[in-house]
């Protein structure tokens, strides 16, 4: 009986510890930046083609005229603290870089689980973006702001 109980406890611990993929990123490029900067630079080039977005000094994106924002989630953070978009029809695209995440934007009907997108007509204001999937110890830190101008 003790062996069964011990096995169940051990199995539960293994599942809990691996549930959110909290392991190290094994994509080391050898230059100490683990490849994230290149991916961000490529995303910035793609995001800025064909619209009037511009990046501010603090790395946050200023208002985009195409009504689309791209959010990348990794373990216990979003790629930006603030996202800015023009009022009206807004499409939010979520990409999970590490772990499994979802988002809900308070005060809107936007809700995405895993990779995907959702749209809504938004009025000017500030909206809180939260991770909607319990993803581990840093889950409560996954908060960002959507600024609709």
XYZ file of C-alpha atoms in Angstrom:
149
model
C 0.000 0.000 0.000
C 2.850 2.379 0.845
C 4.491 1.686 -2.524
C 1.305 2.630 -4.386
C 0.875 5.822 -2.360
C 4.519 6.788 -2.874
C 4.239 6.115 -6.623
C 1.117 8.279 -6.910
C 2.761 11.160 -5.029
C 5.899 10.918 -7.184
C 3.861 10.820 -10.391
C 1.819 13.835 -9.278
C 4.998 15.812 -8.550
C 6.469 14.960 -11.952
C 3.286 16.078 -13.722
C 3.123 19.337 -11.744
C 6.772 20.186 -12.333
C 6.578 19.634 -16.091
C 3.076 20.997 -16.732
C 4.095 24.428 -17.973
C 7.311 23.566 -19.789
C 9.451 25.589 -17.406
C 12.693 24.042 -18.659
C 15.604 25.995 -20.099
C 15.502 27.133 -23.709
C 17.796 24.763 -25.610
C 18.091 27.005 -28.681
C 21.427 28.469 -27.593
C 23.104 30.292 -30.463
C 26.406 30.518 -28.628
C 26.339 34.308 -28.409
C 24.564 34.529 -25.071
C 21.238 35.928 -26.317
C 19.549 32.501 -26.815
C 18.169 33.627 -30.191
C 15.348 35.789 -28.844
C 16.652 39.103 -30.185
C 16.807 37.878 -33.767
C 13.244 36.579 -33.566
C 12.073 39.904 -32.159
C 13.869 41.842 -34.889
C 12.255 39.672 -37.568
C 8.818 40.118 -35.996
C 9.302 43.904 -35.862
C 10.169 43.999 -39.556
C 7.115 41.921 -40.463
C 4.791 43.836 -38.131
C 5.848 47.212 -39.473
C 5.507 46.422 -43.171
C 2.459 48.099 -44.646
C 1.345 50.044 -41.568
C 2.266 53.181 -39.700
C 3.424 51.515 -36.474
C 6.521 52.797 -34.867
C 8.425 51.575 -31.877
C 8.872 53.920 -28.925
C 12.081 54.329 -26.917
C 10.839 51.916 -24.243
C 10.250 49.106 -26.769
C 6.474 49.410 -26.706
C 4.654 49.655 -30.000
C 2.819 52.882 -30.713
C -0.611 52.977 -32.346
C -0.977 50.848 -35.443
C -3.449 51.784 -38.139
C -4.202 48.247 -39.258
C -6.105 47.357 -36.067
C -4.065 44.223 -35.325
C -1.778 43.538 -32.389
C 0.509 40.548 -32.008
C 1.128 39.240 -28.496
C 3.802 36.643 -27.802
C 3.572 34.731 -24.515
C 6.407 32.852 -22.887
C 6.739 31.486 -19.412
C 5.415 34.084 -17.105
C 5.567 37.145 -19.317
C 4.234 38.768 -22.451
C 6.661 40.253 -24.992
C 5.545 43.819 -24.114
C 4.063 45.529 -21.071
C 1.834 47.753 -23.227
C 0.205 47.368 -26.633
C -1.362 50.347 -28.419
C -3.942 50.274 -31.197
C -6.463 52.628 -32.779
C -10.111 52.421 -31.667
C -12.525 50.412 -33.801
C -12.245 46.846 -35.028
C -9.243 45.273 -33.292
C -7.794 41.827 -33.942
C -5.513 40.272 -31.334
C -3.140 37.490 -32.429
C -1.631 35.317 -29.650
C 1.478 33.201 -30.193
C 2.828 30.892 -27.486
C 6.616 30.900 -27.577
C 7.110 28.820 -24.428
C 4.507 26.981 -22.359
C 0.749 27.007 -22.925
C -0.995 30.325 -22.373
C -4.212 32.081 -23.204
C -5.396 35.644 -22.816
C -8.505 37.433 -21.760
C -8.840 41.180 -22.116
C -10.957 42.612 -19.318
C -13.934 44.676 -20.429
C -14.017 43.000 -23.860
C -15.186 39.729 -25.372
C -11.643 38.881 -26.488
C -10.570 35.485 -25.182
C -7.936 33.223 -26.754
C -6.606 29.875 -25.509
C -3.363 28.696 -27.070
C -2.228 30.105 -30.407
C -4.991 31.953 -32.206
C -6.782 35.237 -32.716
C -9.974 37.027 -31.730
C -11.545 40.347 -32.705
C -13.775 42.987 -31.149
C -14.847 46.571 -31.725
C -13.099 48.550 -28.968
C -13.702 52.043 -27.641
C -10.779 54.251 -26.532
C -9.438 53.376 -23.090
C -7.063 51.084 -21.234
C -7.784 47.372 -20.952
C -5.987 44.795 -18.806
C -4.634 41.704 -20.575
C -4.214 38.621 -18.368
C -3.057 35.070 -18.981
C -6.194 32.925 -18.804
C -4.557 29.500 -18.449
C -2.997 28.545 -15.110
C 0.604 28.196 -16.272
C 2.646 27.800 -13.113
C 4.340 29.820 -10.406
C 4.555 33.098 -12.356
C 0.998 32.990 -13.737
C -0.188 35.981 -11.700
C 2.666 38.086 -13.151
C 1.352 37.676 -16.710
C -0.374 41.035 -17.034
C -0.112 43.683 -19.760
C -2.105 46.735 -20.843
C -3.922 47.349 -24.119
C -4.218 51.063 -24.873
C -6.928 51.886 -27.397
C -6.634 55.430 -28.792
